[in-house]
Tab-separated table of C-alpha atoms in Angstrom:
chain	number	residue	atom	x	y	z
A	1	MET	CA	14.072	0.264	8.401
A	2	ASN	CA	16.932	2.149	8.885
A	3	LYS	CA	17.033	6.358	7.026
A	4	GLU	CA	19.287	4.643	4.183
A	5	ASP	CA	16.148	2.861	2.962
A	6	PRO	CA	14.449	4.349	-0.054
A	7	ARG	CA	10.902	3.170	1.467
A	8	TYR	CA	11.666	5.330	4.532
A	9	ILE	CA	9.437	8.254	4.744
A	10	GLY	CA	10.841	10.616	6.803
A	11	ASN	CA	8.432	13.759	6.652
A	12	LYS	CA	4.690	14.248	7.868
A	13	CYS	CA	2.667	13.603	4.917
A	14	TRP	CA	-0.608	12.560	3.356
A	15	ILE	CA	-0.658	8.779	2.149
A	16	GLY	CA	-2.914	7.727	-0.625
A	17	ILE	CA	-3.447	3.660	-0.077
A	18	ASP	CA	-5.140	1.261	-2.899
A	19	PRO	CA	-5.287	-1.633	-1.379
A	20	GLY	CA	-5.441	-4.201	-4.264
A	21	LEU	CA	-3.097	-6.888	-5.327
A	22	LYS	CA	-1.840	-4.032	-8.289
A	23	GLY	CA	-2.537	-1.544	-5.595
A	24	ALA	CA	0.068	0.729	-4.794
A	25	LEU	CA	0.789	3.386	-1.396
A	26	ALA	CA	2.001	7.708	-2.788
A	27	PHE	CA	3.482	9.320	-0.208
A	28	ILE	CA	3.109	13.095	-0.602
A	29	PRO	CA	5.032	15.968	1.835
A	30	TYR	CA	2.598	18.401	3.876
A	31	GLU	CA	6.193	20.553	3.133
A	32	ASP	CA	7.841	19.498	-0.546
A	33	HIS	CA	4.907	18.190	-2.441
A	34	ARG	CA	7.770	17.936	-5.098
A	35	ASP	CA	9.203	14.455	-2.933
A	36	ILE	CA	6.604	12.004	-3.479
A	37	ILE	CA	7.689	8.430	-2.377
A	38	ILE	CA	5.224	5.423	-4.946
A	39	LEU	CA	5.315	2.347	-3.308
A	40	ASP	CA	4.081	-1.113	-5.137
A	41	MET	CA	1.847	-2.815	-3.049
A	42	PRO	CA	4.184	-5.768	-0.944
A	43	VAL	CA	2.371	-9.136	-1.997
A	44	LEU	CA	3.958	-12.088	-1.621
A	45	GLN	CA	3.471	-15.001	-4.002
A	46	ILE	CA	2.791	-18.387	-2.181
A	47	LYS	CA	3.121	-21.845	-3.812
A	48	SER	CA	-0.200	-24.265	-3.371
A	49	GLY	CA	0.279	-27.130	-5.301
A	50	LYS	CA	0.322	-26.417	-8.744
A	51	SER	CA	-0.799	-22.699	-8.530
A	52	ILE	CA	0.851	-19.587	-6.797
A	53	LYS	CA	-1.903	-17.882	-5.260
A	54	HIS	CA	-0.345	-14.175	-4.618
A	55	THR	CA	-1.555	-11.982	-0.821
A	56	ILE	CA	-1.095	-8.613	0.208
A	57	ASP	CA	2.618	-8.692	1.981
A	58	ALA	CA	1.228	-7.635	5.777
A	59	ALA	CA	4.538	-7.791	7.466
A	60	SER	CA	6.609	-5.441	4.796
A	61	LEU	CA	3.180	-2.793	4.316
A	62	SER	CA	3.270	-2.385	8.646
A	63	ASN	CA	7.449	-2.014	7.551
A	64	ILE	CA	6.883	0.710	4.967
A	65	LEU	CA	3.945	2.212	7.519
A	66	ARG	CA	5.422	2.341	10.860
A	67	THR	CA	8.800	4.881	9.255
A	68	VAL	CA	5.460	7.363	8.797
A	69	PRO	CA	5.516	9.952	11.354
A	70	ILE	CA	2.528	10.716	13.592
A	71	GLY	CA	0.096	13.067	12.950
A	72	SER	CA	0.468	11.898	9.145
A	73	GLN	CA	-2.442	11.584	7.749
A	74	ALA	CA	-3.793	8.336	5.803
A	75	ILE	CA	-6.270	8.229	2.568
A	76	ILE	CA	-7.922	4.560	1.123
A	77	GLU	CA	-9.441	3.937	-1.641
A	78	ASN	CA	-13.622	3.270	-0.689
A	79	VAL	CA	-13.438	-0.532	-3.095
A	80	HIS	CA	-16.148	-2.733	-4.565
A	81	SER	CA	-16.837	-4.316	-6.884
A	82	MET	CA	-18.860	-3.727	-10.371
A	83	PRO	CA	-22.148	-5.404	-11.021
A	84	GLU	CA	-20.166	-7.342	-14.047
A	85	GLN	CA	-16.788	-8.000	-12.020
A	86	GLY	CA	-18.818	-10.415	-10.354
A	87	VAL	CA	-18.464	-11.900	-6.368
A	88	VAL	CA	-14.734	-12.838	-6.890
A	89	LEU	CA	-12.727	-9.870	-7.534
A	90	GLY	CA	-14.514	-8.070	-4.498
A	91	ARG	CA	-14.136	-10.830	-2.106
A	92	ASN	CA	-10.069	-10.806	-3.600
A	93	THR	CA	-9.856	-7.752	-3.578
A	94	TYR	CA	-10.923	-7.187	-0.035
A	95	ARG	CA	-8.249	-9.319	0.805
A	96	GLY	CA	-5.715	-6.598	1.449
A	97	VAL	CA	-7.784	-4.027	2.947
């Protein structure tokens, strides 16, 4: 990823990560808090028989995070399922973590 790519993060920053399939990444520079970058979590659609499954695109996520300078700090949401949401939601969410 080069500096012209809008996903390039050039300055040390705080990184907020919501690891779910509908999650996002937020990059808040240490220096200028007005230059916040928010990206949807990269997701792949995989055809499985007649259905389409979704999964975190680990390669794209890795490429994005590689543009962040050493010294940045990341905060990852503490993901857990609620009692009424059941085991399936928790299992699917943890695949992204």
